[in-house]
PDB file of C-alpha atoms in Angstrom:
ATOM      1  CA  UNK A   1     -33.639 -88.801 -54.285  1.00 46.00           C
ATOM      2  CA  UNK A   2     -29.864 -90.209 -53.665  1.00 51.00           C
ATOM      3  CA  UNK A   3     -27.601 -87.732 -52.106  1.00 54.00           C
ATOM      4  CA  UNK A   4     -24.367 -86.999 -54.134  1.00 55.00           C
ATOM      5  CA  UNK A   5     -20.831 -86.338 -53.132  1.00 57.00           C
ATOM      6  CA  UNK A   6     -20.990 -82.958 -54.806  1.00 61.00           C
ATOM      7  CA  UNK A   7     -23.190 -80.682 -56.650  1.00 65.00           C
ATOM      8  CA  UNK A   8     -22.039 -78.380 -59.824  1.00 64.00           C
ATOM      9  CA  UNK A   9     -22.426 -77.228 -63.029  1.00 64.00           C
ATOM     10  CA  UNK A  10     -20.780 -76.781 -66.446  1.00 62.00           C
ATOM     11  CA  UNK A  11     -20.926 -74.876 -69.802  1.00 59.00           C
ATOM     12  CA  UNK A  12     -22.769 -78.186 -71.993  1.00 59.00           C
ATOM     13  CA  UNK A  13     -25.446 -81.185 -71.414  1.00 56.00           C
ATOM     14  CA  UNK A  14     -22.366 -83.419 -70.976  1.00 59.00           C
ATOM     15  CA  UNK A  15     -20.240 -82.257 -68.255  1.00 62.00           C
ATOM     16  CA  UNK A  16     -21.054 -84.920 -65.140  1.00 60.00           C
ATOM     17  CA  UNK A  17     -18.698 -85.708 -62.045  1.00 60.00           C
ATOM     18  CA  UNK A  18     -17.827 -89.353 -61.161  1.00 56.00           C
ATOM     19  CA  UNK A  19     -19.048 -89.169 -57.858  1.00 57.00           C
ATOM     20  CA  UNK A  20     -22.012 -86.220 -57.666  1.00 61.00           C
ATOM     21  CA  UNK A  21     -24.260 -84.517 -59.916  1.00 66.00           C
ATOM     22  CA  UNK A  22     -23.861 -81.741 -62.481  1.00 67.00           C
ATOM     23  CA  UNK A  23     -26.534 -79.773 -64.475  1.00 67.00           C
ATOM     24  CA  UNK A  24     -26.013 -78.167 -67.771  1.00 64.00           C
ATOM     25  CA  UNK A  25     -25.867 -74.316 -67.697  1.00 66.00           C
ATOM     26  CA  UNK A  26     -25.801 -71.401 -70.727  1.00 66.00           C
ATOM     27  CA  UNK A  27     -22.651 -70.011 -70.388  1.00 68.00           C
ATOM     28  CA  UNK A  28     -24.020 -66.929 -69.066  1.00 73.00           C
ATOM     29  CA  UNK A  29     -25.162 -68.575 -65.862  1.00 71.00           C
ATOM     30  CA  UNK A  30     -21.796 -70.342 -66.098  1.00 70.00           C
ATOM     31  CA  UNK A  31     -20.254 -66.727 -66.058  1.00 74.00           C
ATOM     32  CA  UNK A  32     -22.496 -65.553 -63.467  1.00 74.00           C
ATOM     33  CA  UNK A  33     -21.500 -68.096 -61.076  1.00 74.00           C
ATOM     34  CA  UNK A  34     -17.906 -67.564 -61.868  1.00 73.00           C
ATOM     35  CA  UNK A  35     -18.605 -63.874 -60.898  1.00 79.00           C
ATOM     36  CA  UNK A  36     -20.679 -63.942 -57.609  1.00 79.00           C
ATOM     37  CA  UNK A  37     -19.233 -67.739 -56.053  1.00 76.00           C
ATOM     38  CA  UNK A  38     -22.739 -68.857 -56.530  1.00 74.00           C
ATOM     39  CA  UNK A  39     -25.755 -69.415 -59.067  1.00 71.00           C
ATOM     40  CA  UNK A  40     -29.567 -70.437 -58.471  1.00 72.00           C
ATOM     41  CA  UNK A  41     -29.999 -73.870 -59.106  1.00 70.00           C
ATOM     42  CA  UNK A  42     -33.492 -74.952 -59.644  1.00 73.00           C
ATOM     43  CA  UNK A  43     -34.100 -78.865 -58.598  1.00 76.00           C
ATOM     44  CA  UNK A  44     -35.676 -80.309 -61.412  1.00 82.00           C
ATOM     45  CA  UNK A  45     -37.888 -83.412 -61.367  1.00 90.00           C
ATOM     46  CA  UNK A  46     -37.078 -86.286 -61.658  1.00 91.00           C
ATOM     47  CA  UNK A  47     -37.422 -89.720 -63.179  1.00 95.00           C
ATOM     48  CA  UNK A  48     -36.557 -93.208 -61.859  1.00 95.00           C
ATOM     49  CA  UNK A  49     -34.953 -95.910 -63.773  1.00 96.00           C
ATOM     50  CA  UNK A  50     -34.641 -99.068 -62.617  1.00 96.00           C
ATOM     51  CA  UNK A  51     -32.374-102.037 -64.317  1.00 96.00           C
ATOM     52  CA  UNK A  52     -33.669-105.494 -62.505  1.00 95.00           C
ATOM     53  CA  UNK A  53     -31.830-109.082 -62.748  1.00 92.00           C
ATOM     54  CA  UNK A  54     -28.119-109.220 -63.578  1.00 89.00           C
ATOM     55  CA  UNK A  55     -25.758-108.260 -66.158  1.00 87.00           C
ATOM     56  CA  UNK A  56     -25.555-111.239 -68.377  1.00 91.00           C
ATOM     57  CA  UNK A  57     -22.014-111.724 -70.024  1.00 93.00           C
ATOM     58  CA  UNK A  58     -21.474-109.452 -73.322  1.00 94.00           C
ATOM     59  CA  UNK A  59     -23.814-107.038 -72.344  1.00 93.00           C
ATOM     60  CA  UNK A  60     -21.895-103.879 -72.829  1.00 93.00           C
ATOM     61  CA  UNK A  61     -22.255-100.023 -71.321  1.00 92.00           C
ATOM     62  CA  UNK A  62     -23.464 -98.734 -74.811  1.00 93.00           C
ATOM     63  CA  UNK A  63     -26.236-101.316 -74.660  1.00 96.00           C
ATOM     64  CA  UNK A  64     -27.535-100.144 -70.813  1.00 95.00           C
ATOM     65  CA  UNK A  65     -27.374 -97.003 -72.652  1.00 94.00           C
ATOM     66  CA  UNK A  66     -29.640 -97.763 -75.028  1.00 95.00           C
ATOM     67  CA  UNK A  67     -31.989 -99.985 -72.776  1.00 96.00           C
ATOM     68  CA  UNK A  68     -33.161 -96.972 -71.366  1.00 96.00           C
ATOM     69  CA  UNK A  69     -34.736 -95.423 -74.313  1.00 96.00           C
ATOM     70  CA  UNK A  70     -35.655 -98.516 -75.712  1.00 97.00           C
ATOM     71  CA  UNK A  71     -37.876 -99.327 -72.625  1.00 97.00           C
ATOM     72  CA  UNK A  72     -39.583 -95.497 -72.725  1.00 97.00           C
ATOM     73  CA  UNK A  73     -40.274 -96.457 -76.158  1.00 97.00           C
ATOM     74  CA  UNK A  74     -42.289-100.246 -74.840  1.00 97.00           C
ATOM     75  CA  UNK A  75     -44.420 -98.049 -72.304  1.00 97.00           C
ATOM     76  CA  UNK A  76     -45.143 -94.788 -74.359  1.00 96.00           C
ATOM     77  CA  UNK A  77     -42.847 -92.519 -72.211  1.00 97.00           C
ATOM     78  CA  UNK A  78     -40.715 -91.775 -75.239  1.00 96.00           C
ATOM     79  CA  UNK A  79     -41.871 -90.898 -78.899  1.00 96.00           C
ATOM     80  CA  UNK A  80     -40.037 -90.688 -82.180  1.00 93.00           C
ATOM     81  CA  UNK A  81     -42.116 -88.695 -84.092  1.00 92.00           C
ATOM     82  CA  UNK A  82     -41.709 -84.770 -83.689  1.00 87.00           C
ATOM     83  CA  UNK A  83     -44.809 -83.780 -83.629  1.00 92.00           C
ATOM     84  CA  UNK A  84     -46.637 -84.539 -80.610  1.00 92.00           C
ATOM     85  CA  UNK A  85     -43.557 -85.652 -79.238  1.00 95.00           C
ATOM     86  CA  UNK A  86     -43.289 -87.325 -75.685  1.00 96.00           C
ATOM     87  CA  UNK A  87     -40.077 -87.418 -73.884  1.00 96.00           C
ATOM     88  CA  UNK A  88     -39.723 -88.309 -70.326  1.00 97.00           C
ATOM     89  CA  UNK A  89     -36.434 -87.435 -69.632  1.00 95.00           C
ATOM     90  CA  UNK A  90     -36.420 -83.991 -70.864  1.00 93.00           C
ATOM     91  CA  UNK A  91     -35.259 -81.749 -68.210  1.00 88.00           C
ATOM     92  CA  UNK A  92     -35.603 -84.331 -65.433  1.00 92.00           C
ATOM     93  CA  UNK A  93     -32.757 -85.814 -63.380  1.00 88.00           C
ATOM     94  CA  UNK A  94     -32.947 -89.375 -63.906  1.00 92.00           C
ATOM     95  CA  UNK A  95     -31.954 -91.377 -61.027  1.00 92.00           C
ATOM     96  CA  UNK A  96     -30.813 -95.164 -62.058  1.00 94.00           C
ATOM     97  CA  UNK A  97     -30.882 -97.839 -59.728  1.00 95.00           C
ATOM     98  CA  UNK A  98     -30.065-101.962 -59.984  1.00 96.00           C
ATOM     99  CA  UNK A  99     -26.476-102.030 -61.169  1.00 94.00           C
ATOM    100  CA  UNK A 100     -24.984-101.463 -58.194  1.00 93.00           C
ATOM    101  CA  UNK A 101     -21.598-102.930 -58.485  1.00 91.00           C
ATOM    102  CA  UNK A 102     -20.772-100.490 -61.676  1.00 90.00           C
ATOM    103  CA  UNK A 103     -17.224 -99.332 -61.017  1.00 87.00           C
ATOM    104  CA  UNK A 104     -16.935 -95.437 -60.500  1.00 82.00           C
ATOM    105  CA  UNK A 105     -16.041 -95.261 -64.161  1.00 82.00           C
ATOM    106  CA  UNK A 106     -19.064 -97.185 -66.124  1.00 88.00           C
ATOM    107  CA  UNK A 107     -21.190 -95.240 -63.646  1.00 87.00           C
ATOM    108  CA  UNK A 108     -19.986 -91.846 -64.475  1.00 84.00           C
ATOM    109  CA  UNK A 109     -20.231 -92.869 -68.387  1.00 86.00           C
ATOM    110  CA  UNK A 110     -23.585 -93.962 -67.844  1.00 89.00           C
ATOM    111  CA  UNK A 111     -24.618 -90.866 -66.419  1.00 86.00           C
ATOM    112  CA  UNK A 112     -22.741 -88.875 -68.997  1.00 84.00           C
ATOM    113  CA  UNK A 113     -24.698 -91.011 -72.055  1.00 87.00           C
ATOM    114  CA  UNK A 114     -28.013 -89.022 -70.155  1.00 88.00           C
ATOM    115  CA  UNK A 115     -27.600 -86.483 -71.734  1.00 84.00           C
ATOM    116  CA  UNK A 116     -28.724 -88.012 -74.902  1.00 89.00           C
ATOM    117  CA  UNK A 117     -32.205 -88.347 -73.181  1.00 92.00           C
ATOM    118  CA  UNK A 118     -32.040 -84.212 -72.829  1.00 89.00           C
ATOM    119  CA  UNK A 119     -32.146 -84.832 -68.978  1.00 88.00           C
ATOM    120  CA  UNK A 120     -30.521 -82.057 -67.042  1.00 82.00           C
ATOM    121  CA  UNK A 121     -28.854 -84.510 -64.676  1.00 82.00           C
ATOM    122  CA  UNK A 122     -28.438 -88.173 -63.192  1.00 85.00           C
ATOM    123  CA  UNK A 123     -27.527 -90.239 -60.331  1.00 85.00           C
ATOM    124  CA  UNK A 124     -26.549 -93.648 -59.949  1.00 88.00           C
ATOM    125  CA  UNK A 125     -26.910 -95.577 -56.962  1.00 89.00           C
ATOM    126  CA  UNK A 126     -23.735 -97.921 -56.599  1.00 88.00           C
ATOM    127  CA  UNK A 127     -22.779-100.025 -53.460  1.00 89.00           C
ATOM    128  CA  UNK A 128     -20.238 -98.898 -51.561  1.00 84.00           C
ATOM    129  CA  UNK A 129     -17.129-100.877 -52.581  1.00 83.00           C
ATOM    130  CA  UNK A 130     -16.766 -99.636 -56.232  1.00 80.00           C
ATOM    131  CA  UNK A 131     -17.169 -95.644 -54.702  1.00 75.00           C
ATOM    132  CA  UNK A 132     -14.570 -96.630 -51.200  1.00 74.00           C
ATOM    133  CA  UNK A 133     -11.430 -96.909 -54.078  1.00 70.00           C
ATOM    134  CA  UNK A 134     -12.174 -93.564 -55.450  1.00 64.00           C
ATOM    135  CA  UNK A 135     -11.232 -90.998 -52.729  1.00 57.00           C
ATOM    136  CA  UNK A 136      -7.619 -92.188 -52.893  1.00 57.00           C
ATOM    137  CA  UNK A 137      -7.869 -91.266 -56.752  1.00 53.00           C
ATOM    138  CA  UNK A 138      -9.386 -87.745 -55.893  1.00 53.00           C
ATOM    139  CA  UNK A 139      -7.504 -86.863 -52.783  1.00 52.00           C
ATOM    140  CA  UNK A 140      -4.042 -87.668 -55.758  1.00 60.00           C
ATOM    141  CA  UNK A 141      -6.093 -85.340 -57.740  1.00 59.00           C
ATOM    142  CA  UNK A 142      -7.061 -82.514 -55.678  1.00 63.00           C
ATOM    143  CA  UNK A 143      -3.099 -82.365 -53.965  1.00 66.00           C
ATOM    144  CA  UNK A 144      -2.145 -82.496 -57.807  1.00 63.00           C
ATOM    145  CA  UNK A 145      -4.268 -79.537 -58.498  1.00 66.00           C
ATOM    146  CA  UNK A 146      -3.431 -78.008 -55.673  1.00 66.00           C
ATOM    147  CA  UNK A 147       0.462 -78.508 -56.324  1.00 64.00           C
ATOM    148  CA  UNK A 148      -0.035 -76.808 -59.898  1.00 67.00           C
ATOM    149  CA  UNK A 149      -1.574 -73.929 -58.633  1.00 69.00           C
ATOM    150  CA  UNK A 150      -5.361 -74.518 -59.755  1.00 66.00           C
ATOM    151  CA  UNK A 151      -6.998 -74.672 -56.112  1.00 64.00           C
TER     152      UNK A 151
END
């Protein structure tokens, strides 16, 4: 599995960070947390996807998106009917790999569009150039934080 920056957690399926990996919690084990400093975090499986060749020109985010499902669909991983129904994603941490040169900001909306697969989590493996830019942008944001009085 890739190794992310940082590990949380938030109150609904789509609460992701740009640069680690976040999994969905009820808001009770949201408030527990919040309580003792720390909550169990069970790993869930997970599933790999892999994008291969190049993004051609006009190929948007929305459609990687939707490339996903539409390839479960091709290989019987993903059903549409409800009964019976087949879902590979569901409660897995997908980990996407072959568009490495997303900037920090497609890769982060990428990962946030998982939760329409029900998957409790992803990771994207980028290159290291798009990721080097963003610790200026969070260092601004954590003295900015820390300025207002929120850390």
């Amino acid at each position: 599995m890739l190794l992310p920056d940082m590990v949380g957690t938030g109150g609904d399926s789509h609460t992701r960070f740009p640069l680690g990996i976040s999994f969905p919690a009820g808001s009770g084990l949201v408030a527990f947390g919040a309580t003792l400093g720390s909550m169990p975090l069970d790993m869930p499986e997970s599933v790999l996807v892999k994008f291969t060749g190049t993004m051609q020109p006009g190929i948007t985010l929305r459609d990687l998106v939707n490339a996903i499902p539409y390839a479960a669909l091709k290989t019987g991983n993903l059903t549409l009917e409800k009964e019976g129904k087949i879902n590979v994603f569901s409660g897995r941490c997908m980990e996407i790999e072959g568009l490495p040169d997303l900037k920090v900001e497609q890769a982060f909306e990428l990962s946030d569009a998982s939760a329409e697969r029900s998957s409790s989590g992803c990771t994207i493996k980028l290159n290291k150039e798009p990721i080097i830019k963003v610790p200026q942008f969070k260092y601004s944001f954590n003295e900015m934080a820390h300025f207002r009085g929120l850390w």
